[in-house]
Amino acid sequence: MSGPNTSFDPKQVSVLSANAVDGMVREACEAISAAATLAALKEVRIAHAGDRSPLALANREIGALPPAAKAEVGKRVGEARTVVKSALDDRQVSLEVERDERVLAEESVDVTLPAVREAVGGRHPLTTLIERVCDVFVAMGYDIAEGPEVEAEWVNFDALNVPPDHPARTMQDTFYVTSADSGVVLRTQTSPIQIRAMLERPLPIYVVAPGRVFRTDELDATHTPVFHQVEGLAVDENITMADLKGTLDHFAQAMFGEGIVTRLRPSYFPFTEPSAELDVQCFVCRGTSVGNPDQPCRTCGSEGWIEWGGCGMVNPRVLRAVGIDPMRYRGFAFGMGIERTLMFRNGVTDMRDMVEGDIRFTRAFGLES
Amino acid sequence: MRAPVSWLREMVGIPLNEGGRDIAERLVRAGLEVETVEVIGEGVVGTLVIGHVVEIEELTEFKKPIRWCQVDVGPDHGGARGIICGARNFAAGDMVVVALPGTVLPGGFTIAARETYGHTSDGMICSERELGLGDNHDGIMVLPEDVGVIGADAAPIIGVGDEVLDIAVTPDRGYALSMRGIARELAFSYEVEFDDPGVRVVELPAPAAGAVPAECGSEDFGACGLFTIRTVTGFDPSAPSPLWMQRRLVLCGMRPVSLAVDVTNYVMLELGQPLHAFDLDKLSGPVRAGWAKAGSRLETLDHVVRDLGPDDLVILDDSGIIGLAGTMGGLTSEIDDATVTIALEAAHFSSGVVARASRRHRLSTEASRRFERGVDRALAPYASARAAELLIRFGGGIYMGMTAVEAEYRPSRISMPVTEPSDVAGMPIDGSTVVRLLQSVGCEVDESDGRITVDAPSWRPDLTDPADLVEEVVRLMGYDMLPSTLPTSALGHGLSWAQRVRRRVGMALAARGAIEVLTYPFVGDRELDALRLSEDDPGRAKVRLANPLSDEQPLLRASLLPGLCAAARRNIGRGNVDLNIFEIGSVFRGLAGETLVRPSVDHRPTDDEWSRLNDLLPEQPIMVGCVLAGERTPAGWWGASRPFDWSDAVESAQVIAEVLGVELTVARGSDPTFHPGRCAALMIGDAQVGVAGELHPRVIEATELPVRACAMELNLDACRGAAHSVRRAPAVSTHPVAKEDLALVVADSVPASTVMKALRDGAGDLLESIRLFDVYRGSQVTGGHRSLAFALKFRAADRTLDAGEIQRARQAAIDSAARTCGATLR
Ligand SMILES: [Zn+2]
């Protein structure tokens, strides 16, 4: 920039005339409008708003004006530069918008292309159903007890009030380990876990015991030699059969929905007395299919009830065998088959689907059945 | 037990408007499991009449013999009509069942007059099977002469329209294996009188003058507390059983044989007492119960020769063993079509003795099923009187009297507070109700000072404990009377660490694409050989079943891999070729112990007994295993596919370690099942806890898996033990990170994990993380060597590191790798 002028020379400052300045602005604006690309606009910016642009050069001359003219001319040039700058900025924005629209349009993809390269797997529905049952009871304050699959015959039978010649031993066809008189079996039920819980845990006892059990049945659509049960046991002072009923009602509602009730029918198990079969109200028809041939229910066979398991009050003989005083403590126990539950709850029609490990079957259940 | 409703109605006054289903429902509520209610002759519509065969003309011109019969069906139905019949088991003069034209038989088959074999057949002479009455298709039904008026409705006589309840009897309800026991339950349920036929005194003729009945005895009153023999002589062996008896036997699922046999079966069904009829002329000396001698034998009625020993209670005469007590008679004393003198055995055998014999000889009979569940101790003389009466009534004969031996019998006496049923049930039941209900099942009840003393009836040997009486009271009240309450409180601890571990591992593997399978634990040598497991390999199954389902798989798995390989093969066979399956489950290692211990059940086992019981069991660790085959990532618009390889197997183990917070290290491993150059040992500290990698090509071949299939197995119990269930919080530094990359050249024999560990050890505390990002082998590196490129991040908790510090840490890492692994900086 040149230094302040001390002498005024109108010739030298003709560039500062209103006409001249307007002309510069007009030229700049025409150039700005004509700039079709951001690169062109950058050129225009240098040419019309850069250090060597006519307006910048004119601005330098203001110093040479007499003090009286400085204010007016300064204002004129300043306004002109603002107009040009703002035109440039507007054009910049609109060109950027245009460019973005174009580029982003070019970059667009088909978002409906399959995105999953590696599918999520699945947990076996028997596993997750057992977990669901356990969670219901954990929420009621129960602990989960477990025991070995190869079990002492004494724990699996004797301690559960099934003496050696009892017909109940032939009700369940037992796998014997090593030999028929080794005293070691594949557990035929989850009930031996009750015995372990009562021998190893402090009173009172509230446990659920899930597990895999074994009986010498051939695999077919409704039988499997290896299956799962879940069993519950409560031993406390003043436990009653009404408590058993209430617990099962709550359990049934948690599993099958609000308002579902259970029904007990007298039955026999060596380890409970009184004993009962446990039915749960059909959660699909809630009994409306009974005697109503127009609306048959496949889930309950239009019976209104589904056989679910067995239950009863712990036989005092069982308490005695584990050293719990039956005069002071009572207990209830219940158990059900998980395969059977999955069959009617989730509509599995063939036992073999649960056994064979076909990934299409299990994948359908995802991470929770 | 099959129970015809018509028979039940005869024993107890069931309201007439109650059908089979209603009755079944009553029984279910009382605790008897009614499996089916069958309507006899279901589907028969129209008229079945009694017909009289007047004349038979044999037609011989056809391929098979055909009969043209004239059958009189009574004046109301048009008298005699011609009927074509192919059966040959009847003669002129016989009474038969005729379905008239228009009658519909089961299966929707409508009878019509039709032209056949040159005649108009105007109806049908029926067989049992055509009427849906039974399986007997030996020919048409021939009725006794005195069956009724010609032309009368045959349906009620042959039982069409009757219903049969099929009841599954639980072991505690032996009494329900008789019409008597079922009728008693119904009498209570319908609140009607019950005239118990089991205590009814049957009028028998006085024994013939000078009659000498067969003698009897019991050598062991513990095993046989009551033994009776009644003798009937001059019996007509050709006398038929009455039709009603035959029909009832058929409805109950038994086959009519002869009058003597039918009567014993009929009385057993009626009262629950098994009876056995001997031909007295084939016996020598007194008939008695006693123990067999070792090495003795008996050919039973089913023509099986059975080896007997001192545990077998048998029936003996002077010739030796003539029957297996309470189970089945012997062939030598069997009644036949020439038997005129019958010795009728009615006895009481201990349930345990019979159950043992039945189990040992794999012989379950109508008799043994009843004795196992307990037969009324007082019933034998009543039942045998009933049988003798029937034999005499229908078979003629002279009553010769009874002999009996009996031990003293005391009913089981139970004492308990009268409040016990109420306390156990959790609902108010007043004392008088308790007494009334127990009396209704036949108990004698004394009440005093708030306690009741109960003598159980002889037909309820299952009532021995207060709990049994509680059940009787509550079930008779009805289980549907129970209120629904909850126990006061349970103080739980949530899931145990072991349970959380299993869930977490299952969830992590599944979320990363693996699919859980649950395989059977049964394995055999063939599968174990296929995995190349030597005899002393820990994965070689050792626990053997005495009675496996299949002789091919008599062992319990010691590894999850055989089952996983089989599941993989099954999937691939079904076209599921890209496979990542896993299983979490127990395996069985070490042998089951040998010293049998069977503590008393009258008290808690001693600590010593308890630990000896547990010593019987093999180790049963929980393992997790997986098998991988096919593609991990399929080819797609994103590019080429990526097959599963050894590293995916290792990764699955590392994912498990990661989610459990276990420091699992990977070392070069060797395992017969795995490819010798692609096998990783999974280590926690110095202990190997698993193996992962590519399966050995020979294993792949033998298990029929696709080439390059991979597998992993890890001891989850060991991982759980090494994991921290409560993790420490890290110090998260906000100071800047310094990144240093370096490439080291090492010999091929040096595992990457060793180099990484050396770098980590050398770099010291300032090292935040280290990552191997490239492996290079080629012209720029000496042969037999490779270049490993690592990205290191350094950071301090409390300050910004200066260049010197970073440089020193980096150099220390390099020096350490050089020292330990012979690494040189590239
Ligand atoms: Zn339903």
Coordinates of C-alpha atoms in Angstrom, one line a residue, chain B residues 284-582:
Chain B
S284 CA -48.8 -135.0 44.6
G285 CA -48.9 -134.0 48.3
P286 CA -49.7 -130.7 49.9
V287 CA -49.4 -127.5 47.9
R288 CA -47.3 -124.9 49.6
A289 CA -45.3 -121.7 49.2
G290 CA -41.6 -121.9 49.7
W291 CA -38.2 -120.8 48.5
A292 CA -36.6 -122.4 45.5
K293 CA -33.3 -124.1 45.8
A294 CA -30.3 -122.9 43.9
G295 CA -30.1 -124.5 40.5
S296 CA -33.8 -125.5 40.2
R297 CA -35.8 -124.9 37.1
L298 CA -39.5 -124.5 36.1
E299 CA -41.2 -124.4 32.8
T300 CA -43.9 -121.8 33.1
L301 CA -47.2 -121.7 31.3
D302 CA -45.7 -119.5 28.6
H303 CA -43.4 -122.4 27.7
V304 CA -40.2 -120.7 29.0
V305 CA -37.9 -122.7 31.1
R306 CA -36.8 -120.4 34.0
D307 CA -33.7 -120.9 36.2
L308 CA -34.7 -120.3 39.8
G309 CA -32.7 -119.6 42.9
P310 CA -33.1 -119.0 46.6
D311 CA -34.6 -115.5 46.0
D312 CA -37.6 -117.1 44.1
L313 CA -40.7 -117.8 46.1
V314 CA -42.3 -120.7 44.4
I315 CA -45.3 -123.1 44.8
L316 CA -44.2 -126.6 45.6
D317 CA -45.7 -130.0 45.9
D318 CA -44.0 -133.3 46.6
S319 CA -42.8 -133.5 43.0
G320 CA -41.0 -130.2 43.3
I321 CA -41.7 -126.7 41.9
I322 CA -45.1 -126.3 40.2
G323 CA -45.4 -122.5 40.0
L324 CA -43.7 -119.1 40.4
A325 CA -45.6 -117.6 43.4
G326 CA -47.8 -114.7 42.5
T327 CA -46.5 -114.6 38.9
M328 CA -47.2 -117.6 36.8
G329 CA -48.0 -121.3 37.2
G330 CA -46.0 -124.2 35.9
L331 CA -46.8 -126.3 32.9
T332 CA -46.9 -129.7 34.7
S333 CA -50.0 -128.9 36.8
E334 CA -51.9 -126.9 34.2
I335 CA -55.6 -127.6 33.9
D336 CA -56.6 -128.9 30.5
D337 CA -59.7 -130.1 28.7
A338 CA -59.7 -133.3 30.8
T339 CA -59.5 -131.7 34.2
V340 CA -62.2 -132.8 36.6
T341 CA -60.7 -131.9 40.0
I342 CA -59.6 -128.4 40.5
A343 CA -57.4 -127.1 43.3
L344 CA -57.9 -123.4 43.5
E345 CA -55.1 -121.4 45.0
A346 CA -55.8 -118.0 46.6
A347 CA -52.9 -116.6 48.6
H348 CA -51.2 -113.4 49.7
F349 CA -47.6 -112.9 48.6
S350 CA -45.4 -110.0 49.7
S351 CA -45.2 -107.3 47.1
G352 CA -41.4 -107.0 47.3
V353 CA -40.9 -110.7 46.7
V354 CA -43.2 -110.7 43.6
A355 CA -41.7 -107.4 42.3
R356 CA -38.2 -108.8 42.5
A357 CA -39.2 -112.1 40.8
S358 CA -41.1 -110.2 38.1
R359 CA -38.0 -108.0 37.5
R360 CA -35.5 -110.8 37.6
H361 CA -37.5 -113.0 35.2
R362 CA -38.7 -110.1 33.0
L363 CA -42.2 -111.5 33.5
S364 CA -45.0 -109.2 34.2
T365 CA -48.4 -110.8 34.5
E366 CA -51.9 -109.8 35.6
A367 CA -51.1 -111.6 38.9
S368 CA -47.7 -110.1 39.4
R369 CA -48.9 -106.6 38.6
R370 CA -51.5 -106.9 41.4
F371 CA -49.2 -108.4 44.0
E372 CA -46.5 -105.9 43.3
R373 CA -49.0 -103.1 44.1
G374 CA -50.4 -104.9 47.1
V375 CA -53.4 -107.2 47.2
D376 CA -56.0 -107.0 50.0
R377 CA -54.5 -109.2 52.7
A378 CA -57.9 -110.5 53.8
L379 CA -59.4 -111.1 50.4
A380 CA -58.2 -114.6 49.5
P381 CA -60.9 -116.7 51.2
Y382 CA -63.7 -114.5 49.9
A383 CA -62.4 -114.5 46.4
S384 CA -61.8 -118.2 46.2
A385 CA -65.3 -118.8 47.6
R386 CA -66.7 -116.6 44.8
A387 CA -64.7 -118.5 42.2
A388 CA -65.7 -121.9 43.6
E389 CA -69.3 -120.8 43.5
L390 CA -69.0 -119.9 39.8
L391 CA -67.2 -123.1 39.0
I392 CA -69.9 -125.1 40.6
R393 CA -72.7 -123.1 39.2
F394 CA -71.5 -123.3 35.6
G395 CA -69.3 -126.4 35.6
G396 CA -71.1 -128.7 38.0
G397 CA -68.9 -130.4 40.4
I398 CA -68.8 -131.2 44.1
Y399 CA -67.4 -128.9 46.7
M400 CA -64.7 -130.6 48.7
G401 CA -63.9 -127.7 51.1
M402 CA -61.0 -125.4 51.9
T403 CA -57.7 -125.7 53.7
A404 CA -55.7 -122.6 54.8
V405 CA -52.7 -121.4 56.6
E406 CA -52.4 -117.9 57.8
A407 CA -50.0 -115.8 59.8
E408 CA -51.4 -113.4 62.3
Y409 CA -52.5 -110.2 60.6
R410 CA -52.5 -106.8 62.1
P411 CA -53.7 -103.8 60.0
S412 CA -51.2 -100.9 59.9
R413 CA -52.0 -98.5 62.7
I414 CA -51.3 -94.8 62.1
S415 CA -51.5 -92.0 64.7
M416 CA -51.4 -88.3 64.0
P417 CA -52.9 -85.0 65.1
V418 CA -56.3 -84.5 63.7
T419 CA -55.2 -81.1 62.5
E420 CA -52.4 -82.7 60.3
P421 CA -54.4 -82.7 57.1
S422 CA -55.4 -79.1 57.6
D423 CA -51.9 -78.0 58.5
V424 CA -50.4 -79.7 55.4
A425 CA -53.1 -78.6 53.0
G426 CA -53.1 -75.0 54.3
M427 CA -56.9 -74.8 54.5
P428 CA -59.3 -75.4 57.4
I429 CA -60.6 -79.0 57.6
D430 CA -62.4 -79.7 60.8
G431 CA -61.8 -82.9 62.8
S432 CA -65.1 -84.5 62.1
T433 CA -64.6 -84.2 58.4
V434 CA -61.2 -85.8 58.7
V435 CA -62.7 -88.7 60.6
R436 CA -65.6 -89.0 58.2
L437 CA -63.5 -89.1 55.1
L438 CA -61.1 -91.6 56.5
Q439 CA -64.0 -93.8 57.5
S440 CA -65.3 -93.6 54.0
V441 CA -62.3 -95.3 52.5
G442 CA -62.7 -98.1 55.1
C443 CA -60.4 -96.9 57.9
E444 CA -61.3 -97.4 61.5
V445 CA -60.7 -94.1 63.3
D446 CA -60.4 -93.4 67.0
E447 CA -60.2 -89.8 68.1
S448 CA -58.9 -88.6 71.4
D449 CA -57.0 -85.6 72.8
G450 CA -56.7 -84.0 69.4
R451 CA -55.1 -87.1 67.8
I452 CA -56.6 -89.8 65.7
T453 CA -55.5 -93.4 65.6
V454 CA -56.3 -95.0 62.3
D455 CA -56.4 -98.7 61.3
A456 CA -56.2 -98.9 57.6
P457 CA -58.4 -101.4 55.8
S458 CA -56.8 -104.5 54.5
W459 CA -57.4 -103.4 50.9
R460 CA -55.3 -100.3 51.4
P461 CA -51.8 -101.6 52.1
D462 CA -50.5 -98.3 50.8
L463 CA -51.8 -96.4 53.8
T464 CA -48.8 -96.6 56.2
D465 CA -47.8 -93.1 57.1
P466 CA -49.7 -89.9 58.3
A467 CA -48.9 -88.4 55.0
D468 CA -50.9 -91.1 53.3
L469 CA -53.9 -90.3 55.4
V470 CA -53.4 -86.6 54.7
E471 CA -53.5 -87.4 51.0
E472 CA -56.7 -89.4 51.4
V473 CA -58.4 -86.6 53.2
V474 CA -57.2 -83.8 50.8
R475 CA -58.0 -85.8 47.7
L476 CA -61.5 -86.7 48.9
M477 CA -62.1 -83.0 49.8
G478 CA -60.9 -82.3 46.3
Y479 CA -57.6 -80.7 45.3
D480 CA -59.7 -78.0 43.6
M481 CA -60.6 -76.8 47.2
L482 CA -57.0 -75.8 47.9
P483 CA -56.5 -72.1 48.2
S484 CA -53.7 -70.4 46.3
T485 CA -51.1 -68.8 48.7
L486 CA -47.4 -68.1 48.6
P487 CA -44.7 -69.1 51.1
T488 CA -43.7 -66.3 53.4
S489 CA -40.3 -65.6 52.0
A490 CA -37.3 -66.9 50.1
L491 CA -34.0 -65.1 50.2
G492 CA -32.2 -66.0 47.0
H493 CA -28.7 -65.2 45.7
G494 CA -29.4 -65.0 42.0
L495 CA -27.6 -67.1 39.5
S496 CA -24.4 -68.7 40.6
W497 CA -21.1 -67.8 38.9
A498 CA -21.1 -71.2 37.2
Q499 CA -24.6 -70.5 35.8
R500 CA -23.7 -67.0 34.7
V501 CA -20.6 -68.4 33.0
R502 CA -22.6 -70.9 30.9
R503 CA -25.2 -68.3 29.9
R504 CA -22.6 -65.8 29.0
V505 CA -20.6 -68.2 26.9
G506 CA -23.7 -69.5 25.1
M507 CA -24.8 -65.9 24.4
A508 CA -21.4 -64.8 23.2
L509 CA -21.0 -67.7 20.8
A510 CA -24.5 -67.4 19.5
A511 CA -24.2 -63.7 19.0
R512 CA -21.1 -64.3 16.9
G513 CA -22.9 -66.7 14.6
A514 CA -22.6 -70.1 16.3
I515 CA -25.6 -72.3 16.8
E516 CA -26.1 -74.5 19.8
V517 CA -26.8 -78.2 19.6
L518 CA -27.6 -80.6 22.4
T519 CA -26.3 -84.0 21.4
Y520 CA -26.7 -87.4 23.1
P521 CA -23.8 -88.4 25.4
F522 CA -23.7 -92.0 24.0
V523 CA -20.5 -92.9 22.0
G524 CA -18.9 -96.0 20.7
D525 CA -15.4 -97.2 19.8
R526 CA -15.9 -96.6 16.2
E527 CA -16.5 -92.8 16.6
L528 CA -13.6 -92.6 19.1
D529 CA -11.3 -94.4 16.7
A530 CA -12.4 -92.0 14.0
L531 CA -11.1 -89.2 16.1
R532 CA -7.8 -91.1 16.4
L533 CA -8.0 -91.1 20.2
S534 CA -5.6 -93.6 21.8
E535 CA -6.6 -95.7 24.8
D536 CA -5.1 -93.4 27.3
D537 CA -6.3 -90.2 25.7
P538 CA -8.5 -88.2 28.2
G539 CA -11.1 -87.9 25.4
R540 CA -11.4 -91.7 25.2
A541 CA -14.6 -92.6 26.9
K542 CA -14.3 -95.0 29.8
V543 CA -17.7 -94.9 31.5
R544 CA -19.7 -97.8 30.2
L545 CA -23.5 -98.4 30.4
A546 CA -24.7 -101.8 31.5
N547 CA -27.7 -101.5 29.3
P548 CA -27.1 -99.2 26.4
L549 CA -29.8 -98.5 23.8
S550 CA -27.4 -99.6 21.1
D551 CA -24.4 -101.9 21.4
E552 CA -22.7 -99.6 19.0
Q553 CA -22.7 -96.8 21.6
P554 CA -22.2 -98.3 25.0
L555 CA -20.0 -95.5 26.4
L556 CA -20.6 -92.1 27.9
R557 CA -18.7 -89.3 26.1
A558 CA -15.5 -88.0 27.5
S559 CA -15.4 -85.3 24.9
L560 CA -18.0 -83.3 23.1
L561 CA -16.4 -83.7 19.7
P562 CA -17.9 -87.1 18.7
G563 CA -21.4 -85.8 19.1
L564 CA -20.6 -82.5 17.5
C565 CA -19.0 -84.2 14.5
A566 CA -22.1 -86.4 14.1
A567 CA -24.4 -83.3 14.3
A568 CA -22.2 -81.5 11.8
R569 CA -22.4 -84.5 9.4
R570 CA -26.2 -84.7 9.8
N571 CA -26.5 -81.0 9.0
I572 CA -24.3 -81.2 6.0
G573 CA -26.2 -84.2 4.7
R574 CA -29.3 -82.0 4.8
G575 CA -27.6 -79.3 2.9
N576 CA -26.6 -77.0 5.8
V577 CA -23.1 -76.9 4.6
D578 CA -21.9 -73.7 6.2
L579 CA -21.7 -74.6 9.8
N580 CA -20.7 -73.2 13.1
I581 CA -22.2 -75.4 15.8
F582 CA -21.4 -75.5 19.5

